[in-house]
Amino acid sequence: MKNHQNNQPAFRFTMLIIMVFVAGFIQGMLLPLLAILLEDAGYSSAMNGLNAIALYIGVLIASPFIEHPVRKFGYKPVISIGLICVIITLLLFPLWQSFWLWFILRLIIGIADNMVHFSTQVWITSTSSKAVRGRNVAIYGLAFSAGFAGGPLMTHVLSIDERLPFISAALFCAIVWLFMLKLKNEWPDNAIETAQQSGTLGRYWLVIKWAWFAFLPPLTFGFMEAAIHGSYPIYAMRMNIDIEWISLILPAFVIGGVVTQIPLGMVSDRLGRKRVLLILAFLGALIFLSMPFYEQHLGAVTLAFLLAGGLLGSFYSLGLMYMLTLFLNNFCRLGMC
């Protein structure tokens, strides 16, 4: 029987980028969508925030355990299972509007989405040559940001049918899953024996020891992502801001990051990751601190979110590249590369 699986570098990279886009889209859709639905159902902002945390609890639960199945079974099965779990969970959301059921479903989404996120991220970085790794990681960050920007737009279809966003997203994931089946499975490179011998916890300790500072930008990005897409819609609705405006303000932050993702990656190649990250953090902080002075002017708020996203939207990808640089430099300094 003819093997129809394809792992040409261009096709593989394109499919992985699409899957990263899907992971971002699901997160970007669920945070504001469920926040609005729970607010309309009369839940307090504290309960609403508690429900939003479930997705990130799922991410935290899954993170330490994904590496082993990826090494044992390869990237493709882990991504496939993750996408199937996302599809099933999305279809369960509109069946019952229950706070704790939605908490559990968000938890599952967090685990499944992280399976897709982690596997695609490692697959891209491990198969990219040093000459194009920075560019590919920047495109990876751009794809996730673009998906995250598109997610909040699904709030527009709530007026048609509350089930429609979930069904549409599940259908989108199913189509991507079918195309993903054309990829040939691969496994992470296990060439570095010293890293293997240290075990999973040993590898985690080395990364924390050598590159802890590089974790701060992704941590900041995650906090901003959760606060902007999970908490700001509740605040905006209580300020009597229309859902139409909210669906424009939220993507503005991510669109800013999409526009500057690759340029900032190129600038950091020249000036250094640490210097660029520090400059961006300072300018981004100034923008957020100034927002209370014009929060009633929605055009100005949208522009501020756009500028803040342009400055801070690359924190995840820049932090990832900075972590990789620090880790490889220390690895080579000890003669292990």
mmCIF file of C-alpha atoms in Angstrom:
data_model
loop_
_atom_site.group_PDB
_atom_site.id
_atom_site.type_symbol
_atom_site.label_atom_id
_atom_site.label_comp_id
_atom_site.label_asym_id
_atom_site.label_seq_id
_atom_site.Cartn_x
_atom_site.Cartn_y
_atom_site.Cartn_z
ATOM 1 C CA MET A 1 0.000 0.000 0.000
ATOM 2 C CA LYS A 2 1.279 3.442 -0.902
ATOM 3 C CA ASN A 3 2.306 5.623 2.038
ATOM 4 C CA HIS A 4 0.581 8.994 1.782
ATOM 5 C CA GLN A 5 2.277 10.461 4.837
ATOM 6 C CA ASN A 6 4.350 13.555 4.084
ATOM 7 C CA ASN A 7 7.204 15.094 6.021
ATOM 8 C CA GLN A 8 8.673 17.478 3.476
ATOM 9 C CA PRO A 9 10.137 20.337 5.587
ATOM 10 C CA ALA A 10 7.889 23.010 4.034
ATOM 11 C CA PHE A 11 4.689 20.951 4.414
ATOM 12 C CA ARG A 12 5.557 19.893 7.962
ATOM 13 C CA PHE A 13 6.385 23.449 9.030
ATOM 14 C CA THR A 14 3.165 24.780 7.466
ATOM 15 C CA MET A 15 1.036 22.192 9.268
ATOM 16 C CA LEU A 16 2.745 22.824 12.597
ATOM 17 C CA ILE A 17 2.214 26.570 12.251
ATOM 18 C CA ILE A 18 -1.480 25.980 11.501
ATOM 19 C CA MET A 19 -1.762 23.836 14.637
ATOM 20 C CA VAL A 20 -0.083 26.559 16.705
ATOM 21 C CA PHE A 21 -2.648 28.972 15.257
ATOM 22 C CA VAL A 22 -5.430 26.613 16.371
ATOM 23 C CA ALA A 23 -4.029 26.407 19.918
ATOM 24 C CA GLY A 24 -3.973 30.205 20.128
ATOM 25 C CA PHE A 25 -7.438 30.512 18.583
ATOM 26 C CA ILE A 26 -9.042 28.175 21.124
ATOM 27 C CA GLN A 27 -7.491 30.012 24.082
ATOM 28 C CA GLY A 28 -8.308 33.414 22.616
ATOM 29 C CA MET A 29 -11.930 32.408 22.019
ATOM 30 C CA LEU A 30 -12.707 30.703 25.320
ATOM 31 C CA LEU A 31 -11.395 33.381 27.699
ATOM 32 C CA PRO A 32 -13.677 36.277 26.663
ATOM 33 C CA LEU A 33 -16.525 34.068 25.417
ATOM 34 C CA LEU A 34 -17.006 32.180 28.673
ATOM 35 C CA ALA A 35 -16.357 35.342 30.717
ATOM 36 C CA ILE A 36 -19.270 37.058 28.920
ATOM 37 C CA LEU A 37 -21.586 34.040 29.243
ATOM 38 C CA LEU A 38 -20.843 33.647 32.962
ATOM 39 C CA GLU A 39 -21.306 37.389 33.525
ATOM 40 C CA ASP A 40 -24.689 37.241 31.773
ATOM 41 C CA ALA A 41 -25.613 34.252 33.958
ATOM 42 C CA GLY A 42 -25.072 36.421 37.060
ATOM 43 C CA TYR A 43 -21.844 34.988 38.443
ATOM 44 C CA SER A 44 -19.586 37.343 40.408
ATOM 45 C CA SER A 45 -16.297 38.569 38.973
ATOM 46 C CA ALA A 46 -14.438 36.452 41.559
ATOM 47 C CA MET A 47 -16.256 33.299 40.448
ATOM 48 C CA ASN A 48 -15.735 34.251 36.827
ATOM 49 C CA GLY A 49 -12.005 34.655 37.403
ATOM 50 C CA LEU A 50 -11.880 31.350 39.275
ATOM 51 C CA ASN A 51 -13.438 29.618 36.274
ATOM 52 C CA ALA A 52 -10.910 31.225 33.908
ATOM 53 C CA ILE A 53 -8.016 29.933 36.024
ATOM 54 C CA ALA A 54 -9.027 26.358 35.205
ATOM 55 C CA LEU A 55 -7.486 26.550 31.732
ATOM 56 C CA TYR A 56 -4.108 27.540 33.155
ATOM 57 C CA ILE A 57 -4.340 24.930 35.916
ATOM 58 C CA GLY A 58 -4.727 22.407 33.112
ATOM 59 C CA VAL A 59 -1.628 23.801 31.405
ATOM 60 C CA LEU A 60 0.346 23.547 34.663
ATOM 61 C CA ILE A 61 -0.860 20.005 35.343
ATOM 62 C CA ALA A 62 0.116 18.806 31.873
ATOM 63 C CA SER A 63 3.482 20.562 31.525
ATOM 64 C CA PRO A 64 5.679 18.235 33.639
ATOM 65 C CA PHE A 65 4.211 15.082 32.069
ATOM 66 C CA ILE A 66 4.122 15.827 28.335
ATOM 67 C CA GLU A 67 7.821 15.268 27.686
ATOM 68 C CA HIS A 68 7.784 11.511 28.420
ATOM 69 C CA PRO A 69 4.932 10.551 26.037
ATOM 70 C CA VAL A 70 6.444 12.768 23.324
ATOM 71 C CA ARG A 71 9.789 10.974 23.670
ATOM 72 C CA LYS A 72 8.127 7.549 23.796
ATOM 73 C CA PHE A 73 5.385 7.855 21.147
ATOM 74 C CA GLY A 74 6.560 10.830 19.065
ATOM 75 C CA TYR A 75 5.022 14.200 18.284
ATOM 76 C CA LYS A 76 2.113 13.148 16.072
ATOM 77 C CA PRO A 77 0.176 10.886 18.514
ATOM 78 C CA VAL A 78 0.396 13.485 21.297
ATOM 79 C CA ILE A 79 -0.851 16.258 18.991
ATOM 80 C CA SER A 80 -3.607 13.993 17.633
ATOM 81 C CA ILE A 81 -4.902 13.063 21.088
ATOM 82 C CA GLY A 82 -4.759 16.711 22.140
ATOM 83 C CA LEU A 83 -6.819 17.849 19.139
ATOM 84 C CA ILE A 84 -9.409 15.087 19.641
ATOM 85 C CA CYS A 85 -9.824 16.076 23.304
ATOM 86 C CA VAL A 86 -10.242 19.729 22.295
ATOM 87 C CA ILE A 87 -12.921 18.837 19.706
ATOM 88 C CA ILE A 88 -14.947 16.692 22.129
ATOM 89 C CA THR A 89 -14.676 19.244 24.945
ATOM 90 C CA LEU A 90 -15.750 22.154 22.736
ATOM 91 C CA LEU A 91 -18.869 20.232 21.714
ATOM 92 C CA LEU A 92 -19.728 19.583 25.396
ATOM 93 C CA PHE A 93 -19.626 23.270 26.433
ATOM 94 C CA PRO A 94 -23.001 24.326 24.962
ATOM 95 C CA LEU A 95 -24.884 21.258 26.239
ATOM 96 C CA TRP A 96 -25.020 22.417 29.879
ATOM 97 C CA GLN A 97 -24.337 25.831 31.404
ATOM 98 C CA SER A 98 -22.902 24.659 34.700
ATOM 99 C CA PHE A 99 -20.163 26.552 36.511
ATOM 100 C CA TRP A 100 -18.261 23.496 37.761
ATOM 101 C CA LEU A 101 -18.785 21.499 34.586
ATOM 102 C CA TRP A 102 -17.308 24.394 32.620
ATOM 103 C CA PHE A 103 -14.442 24.506 35.137
ATOM 104 C CA ILE A 104 -13.663 20.835 34.435
ATOM 105 C CA LEU A 105 -14.026 21.305 30.673
ATOM 106 C CA ARG A 106 -11.670 24.300 30.769
ATOM 107 C CA LEU A 107 -9.217 22.170 32.750
ATOM 108 C CA ILE A 108 -9.334 19.504 30.035
ATOM 109 C CA ILE A 109 -8.920 22.164 27.321
ATOM 110 C CA GLY A 110 -5.841 23.467 29.130
ATOM 111 C CA ILE A 111 -4.283 19.993 29.223
ATOM 112 C CA ALA A 112 -5.186 19.167 25.609
ATOM 113 C CA ASP A 113 -4.188 22.572 24.244
ATOM 114 C CA ASN A 114 -0.836 22.309 25.999
ATOM 115 C CA MET A 115 -0.265 18.890 24.411
ATOM 116 C CA VAL A 116 -0.644 20.529 21.006
ATOM 117 C CA HIS A 117 1.312 23.630 22.021
ATOM 118 C CA PHE A 118 4.295 21.796 23.546
ATOM 119 C CA SER A 119 4.599 19.171 20.822
ATOM 120 C CA THR A 120 4.450 21.642 17.942
ATOM 121 C CA GLN A 121 6.867 23.994 19.679
ATOM 122 C CA VAL A 122 9.486 21.298 20.246
ATOM 123 C CA TRP A 123 8.944 19.820 16.777
ATOM 124 C CA ILE A 124 9.557 23.222 15.167
ATOM 125 C CA THR A 125 12.649 24.116 17.208
ATOM 126 C CA SER A 126 14.208 20.646 16.929
ATOM 127 C CA THR A 127 13.823 20.469 13.139
ATOM 128 C CA SER A 128 14.931 24.058 12.421
ATOM 129 C CA SER A 129 18.558 24.691 11.527
ATOM 130 C CA LYS A 130 20.456 27.312 13.503
ATOM 131 C CA ALA A 131 20.350 29.674 10.506
ATOM 132 C CA VAL A 132 16.541 29.833 10.449
ATOM 133 C CA ARG A 133 15.643 28.921 14.042
ATOM 134 C CA GLY A 134 15.114 32.518 15.132
ATOM 135 C CA ARG A 135 12.881 33.206 12.130
ATOM 136 C CA ASN A 136 10.873 30.015 12.634
ATOM 137 C CA VAL A 137 10.332 30.702 16.332
ATOM 138 C CA ALA A 138 9.192 34.232 15.443
ATOM 139 C CA ILE A 139 6.705 32.788 12.915
ATOM 140 C CA TYR A 140 5.585 30.319 15.592
ATOM 141 C CA GLY A 141 4.902 33.212 17.982
ATOM 142 C CA LEU A 142 3.169 35.141 15.203
ATOM 143 C CA ALA A 143 0.889 32.185 14.425
ATOM 144 C CA PHE A 144 -0.123 31.754 18.068
ATOM 145 C CA SER A 145 -0.735 35.494 18.407
ATOM 146 C CA ALA A 146 -2.780 35.592 15.190
ATOM 147 C CA GLY A 147 -4.938 32.729 16.471
ATOM 148 C CA PHE A 148 -5.319 34.427 19.832
ATOM 149 C CA ALA A 149 -6.358 37.648 18.063
ATOM 150 C CA GLY A 150 -8.981 35.839 16.002
ATOM 151 C CA GLY A 151 -10.509 33.995 18.966
ATOM 152 C CA PRO A 152 -12.312 36.972 20.580
ATOM 153 C CA LEU A 153 -14.028 37.758 17.264
ATOM 154 C CA MET A 154 -16.197 34.682 17.860
ATOM 155 C CA THR A 155 -18.096 36.722 20.481
ATOM 156 C CA HIS A 156 -19.821 38.431 17.523
ATOM 157 C CA VAL A 157 -21.791 35.271 16.715
ATOM 158 C CA LEU A 158 -23.208 34.974 20.245
ATOM 159 C CA SER A 159 -26.157 37.095 19.094
ATOM 160 C CA ILE A 160 -26.974 34.434 16.482
ATOM 161 C CA ASP A 161 -26.699 31.357 18.687
ATOM 162 C CA GLU A 162 -24.672 30.744 21.858
ATOM 163 C CA ARG A 163 -23.725 27.287 20.573
ATOM 164 C CA LEU A 164 -22.328 28.514 17.277
ATOM 165 C CA PRO A 165 -18.834 29.609 18.475
ATOM 166 C CA PHE A 166 -18.174 26.218 20.066
ATOM 167 C CA ILE A 167 -19.456 24.204 17.106
ATOM 168 C CA SER A 168 -17.529 26.352 14.612
ATOM 169 C CA ALA A 169 -14.286 26.023 16.594
ATOM 170 C CA ALA A 170 -14.741 22.237 16.931
ATOM 171 C CA LEU A 171 -15.300 21.937 13.165
ATOM 172 C CA PHE A 172 -12.167 24.005 12.497
ATOM 173 C CA CYS A 173 -10.117 21.747 14.799
ATOM 174 C CA ALA A 174 -11.513 18.625 13.113
ATOM 175 C CA ILE A 175 -10.435 19.858 9.670
ATOM 176 C CA VAL A 176 -6.925 20.619 10.965
ATOM 177 C CA TRP A 177 -6.767 17.171 12.604
ATOM 178 C CA LEU A 178 -7.565 15.494 9.263
ATOM 179 C CA PHE A 179 -4.737 17.372 7.542
ATOM 180 C CA MET A 180 -2.390 16.602 10.433
ATOM 181 C CA LEU A 181 -2.849 12.865 9.743
ATOM 182 C CA LYS A 182 -0.808 13.359 6.568
ATOM 183 C CA LEU A 183 2.304 14.086 8.646
ATOM 184 C CA LYS A 184 4.797 11.321 9.300
ATOM 185 C CA ASN A 185 5.537 10.786 12.979
ATOM 186 C CA GLU A 186 8.918 11.889 14.373
ATOM 187 C CA TRP A 187 10.622 11.756 17.757
ATOM 188 C CA PRO A 188 12.768 14.321 19.645
ATOM 189 C CA ASP A 189 16.510 14.132 19.118
ATOM 190 C CA ASN A 190 18.091 12.098 21.921
ATOM 191 C CA ALA A 191 21.654 12.677 20.846
ATOM 192 C CA ILE A 192 22.749 14.512 23.989
ATOM 193 C CA GLU A 193 23.511 11.690 26.390
ATOM 194 C CA THR A 194 24.353 13.920 29.324
ATOM 195 C CA ALA A 195 20.897 15.457 29.198
ATOM 196 C CA GLN A 196 19.292 12.011 29.008
ATOM 197 C CA GLN A 197 21.223 10.738 32.020
ATOM 198 C CA SER A 198 20.086 13.643 34.155
ATOM 199 C CA GLY A 199 16.448 12.587 33.795
ATOM 200 C CA THR A 200 13.406 14.809 33.382
ATOM 201 C CA LEU A 201 13.728 16.572 36.750
ATOM 202 C CA GLY A 202 17.441 17.009 36.171
ATOM 203 C CA ARG A 203 16.812 18.675 32.824
ATOM 204 C CA TYR A 204 14.216 20.970 34.387
ATOM 205 C CA TRP A 205 16.702 21.960 37.083
ATOM 206 C CA LEU A 206 19.403 22.750 34.512
ATOM 207 C CA VAL A 207 17.013 24.952 32.527
ATOM 208 C CA ILE A 208 15.913 26.827 35.677
ATOM 209 C CA LYS A 209 19.486 27.183 36.887
ATOM 210 C CA TRP A 210 20.886 28.508 33.609
ATOM 211 C CA ALA A 211 17.942 30.384 32.115
ATOM 212 C CA TRP A 212 15.595 31.458 34.947
ATOM 213 C CA PHE A 213 15.603 35.094 33.828
ATOM 214 C CA ALA A 214 14.292 34.078 30.405
ATOM 215 C CA PHE A 215 11.170 32.646 32.086
ATOM 216 C CA LEU A 216 10.052 36.092 33.277
ATOM 217 C CA PRO A 217 8.937 37.467 29.854
ATOM 218 C CA PRO A 218 6.726 34.415 29.063
ATOM 219 C CA LEU A 219 5.382 34.589 32.649
ATOM 220 C CA THR A 220 4.526 38.256 32.142
ATOM 221 C CA PHE A 221 2.956 37.507 28.769
ATOM 222 C CA GLY A 222 0.785 34.781 30.291
ATOM 223 C CA PHE A 223 -0.357 37.105 33.081
ATOM 224 C CA MET A 224 -1.258 39.837 30.585
ATOM 225 C CA GLU A 225 -3.029 37.336 28.344
ATOM 226 C CA ALA A 226 -5.186 36.049 31.204
ATOM 227 C CA ALA A 227 -5.905 39.496 32.645
ATOM 228 C CA ILE A 228 -6.770 41.134 29.315
ATOM 229 C CA HIS A 229 -8.883 38.332 27.844
ATOM 230 C CA GLY A 230 -10.310 36.894 31.069
ATOM 231 C CA SER A 231 -10.845 39.882 33.369
ATOM 232 C CA TYR A 232 -11.079 42.942 31.113
ATOM 233 C CA PRO A 233 -14.347 41.818 29.403
ATOM 234 C CA ILE A 234 -16.043 41.673 32.825
ATOM 235 C CA TYR A 235 -14.700 45.106 33.768
ATOM 236 C CA ALA A 236 -15.695 46.552 30.389
ATOM 237 C CA MET A 237 -19.262 45.192 30.592
ATOM 238 C CA ARG A 238 -19.676 46.756 34.030
ATOM 239 C CA MET A 239 -18.452 50.026 32.525
ATOM 240 C CA ASN A 240 -21.345 49.668 30.018
ATOM 241 C CA ILE A 241 -18.992 49.075 27.076
ATOM 242 C CA ASP A 242 -20.719 47.183 24.251
ATOM 243 C CA ILE A 243 -19.628 43.654 23.345
ATOM 244 C CA GLU A 244 -18.851 44.953 19.830
ATOM 245 C CA TRP A 245 -16.231 47.304 21.290
ATOM 246 C CA ILE A 246 -14.846 44.567 23.546
ATOM 247 C CA SER A 247 -14.420 42.291 20.525
ATOM 248 C CA LEU A 248 -12.351 45.058 18.885
ATOM 249 C CA ILE A 249 -10.287 46.067 21.921
ATOM 250 C CA LEU A 250 -9.169 42.537 22.818
ATOM 251 C CA PRO A 251 -7.752 41.598 19.384
ATOM 252 C CA ALA A 252 -5.963 44.984 19.202
ATOM 253 C CA PHE A 253 -3.413 43.807 21.783
ATOM 254 C CA VAL A 254 -2.698 40.612 19.876
ATOM 255 C CA ILE A 255 -2.690 42.279 16.459
ATOM 256 C CA GLY A 256 0.007 44.646 17.724
ATOM 257 C CA GLY A 257 2.097 41.609 18.645
ATOM 258 C CA VAL A 258 1.475 39.993 15.266
ATOM 259 C CA VAL A 259 2.731 43.071 13.405
ATOM 260 C CA THR A 260 5.944 43.424 15.430
ATOM 261 C CA GLN A 261 6.728 39.742 16.077
ATOM 262 C CA ILE A 262 9.241 39.210 13.255
ATOM 263 C CA PRO A 263 10.742 42.765 13.263
ATOM 264 C CA LEU A 264 11.447 42.549 16.998
ATOM 265 C CA GLY A 265 12.945 39.092 16.514
ATOM 266 C CA MET A 266 15.309 40.550 13.915
ATOM 267 C CA VAL A 267 16.162 43.525 16.169
ATOM 268 C CA SER A 268 16.925 41.164 19.056
ATOM 269 C CA ASP A 269 19.301 39.235 16.774
ATOM 270 C CA ARG A 270 21.350 42.422 16.459
ATOM 271 C CA LEU A 271 20.983 44.109 19.863
ATOM 272 C CA GLY A 272 20.634 40.997 22.032
ATOM 273 C CA ARG A 273 17.517 39.450 23.580
ATOM 274 C CA LYS A 274 18.050 40.783 27.109
ATOM 275 C CA ARG A 275 18.489 44.422 26.066
ATOM 276 C CA VAL A 276 15.423 44.360 23.810
ATOM 277 C CA LEU A 277 13.284 42.666 26.471
ATOM 278 C CA LEU A 278 14.205 45.271 29.096
ATOM 279 C CA ILE A 279 13.416 48.196 26.760
ATOM 280 C CA LEU A 280 10.083 46.679 25.729
ATOM 281 C CA ALA A 281 9.096 46.004 29.355
ATOM 282 C CA PHE A 282 9.773 49.622 30.359
ATOM 283 C CA LEU A 283 7.774 51.118 27.468
ATOM 284 C CA GLY A 284 4.902 48.644 27.916
ATOM 285 C CA ALA A 285 4.641 49.462 31.615
ATOM 286 C CA LEU A 286 4.317 53.184 30.792
ATOM 287 C CA ILE A 287 1.401 52.497 28.446
ATOM 288 C CA PHE A 288 -0.517 50.375 30.941
ATOM 289 C CA LEU A 289 0.054 52.887 33.752
ATOM 290 C CA SER A 290 -1.388 55.666 31.574
ATOM 291 C CA MET A 291 -4.608 53.836 30.637
ATOM 292 C CA PRO A 292 -6.724 54.907 33.672
ATOM 293 C CA PHE A 293 -6.473 58.518 32.475
ATOM 294 C CA TYR A 294 -8.390 57.844 29.237
ATOM 295 C CA GLU A 295 -10.355 54.647 29.899
ATOM 296 C CA GLN A 296 -13.632 56.309 28.852
ATOM 297 C CA HIS A 297 -12.259 57.105 25.380
ATOM 298 C CA LEU A 298 -12.616 53.749 23.635
ATOM 299 C CA GLY A 299 -10.643 54.774 20.555
ATOM 300 C CA ALA A 300 -7.688 55.764 22.728
ATOM 301 C CA VAL A 301 -7.991 52.552 24.758
ATOM 302 C CA THR A 302 -7.974 50.472 21.575
ATOM 303 C CA LEU A 303 -4.896 52.325 20.321
ATOM 304 C CA ALA A 304 -3.166 51.833 23.689
ATOM 305 C CA PHE A 305 -3.867 48.090 23.573
ATOM 306 C CA LEU A 306 -2.520 48.001 20.019
ATOM 307 C CA LEU A 307 0.712 49.764 21.051
ATOM 308 C CA ALA A 308 1.096 47.650 24.202
ATOM 309 C CA GLY A 309 0.636 44.504 22.136
ATOM 310 C CA GLY A 310 3.236 45.716 19.649
ATOM 311 C CA LEU A 311 5.724 46.139 22.464
ATOM 312 C CA LEU A 312 4.863 43.172 24.686
ATOM 313 C CA GLY A 313 3.246 40.678 22.317
ATOM 314 C CA SER A 314 6.648 39.207 21.473
ATOM 315 C CA PHE A 315 7.529 38.468 25.100
ATOM 316 C CA TYR A 316 6.764 34.764 24.722
ATOM 317 C CA SER A 317 8.798 34.132 21.569
ATOM 318 C CA LEU A 318 11.658 36.442 22.619
ATOM 319 C CA GLY A 319 11.784 34.796 26.040
ATOM 320 C CA LEU A 320 11.844 31.374 24.382
ATOM 321 C CA MET A 321 14.725 32.375 22.109
ATOM 322 C CA TYR A 322 16.589 33.978 25.041
ATOM 323 C CA MET A 323 16.140 30.809 27.119
ATOM 324 C CA LEU A 324 17.476 28.678 24.254
ATOM 325 C CA THR A 325 20.476 30.992 23.842
ATOM 326 C CA LEU A 326 21.325 30.921 27.568
ATOM 327 C CA PHE A 327 20.916 27.163 27.781
ATOM 328 C CA LEU A 328 23.051 26.397 24.725
ATOM 329 C CA ASN A 329 25.756 28.849 25.821
ATOM 330 C CA ASN A 330 26.051 27.172 29.229
ATOM 331 C CA PHE A 331 25.880 23.733 27.649
ATOM 332 C CA CYS A 332 28.749 24.543 25.309
ATOM 333 C CA ARG A 333 30.748 26.269 28.048
ATOM 334 C CA LEU A 334 30.799 22.975 29.938
ATOM 335 C CA GLY A 335 31.920 21.122 26.813
ATOM 336 C CA MET A 336 28.652 19.201 26.381
ATOM 337 C CA CYS A 337 27.841 20.264 22.826
#
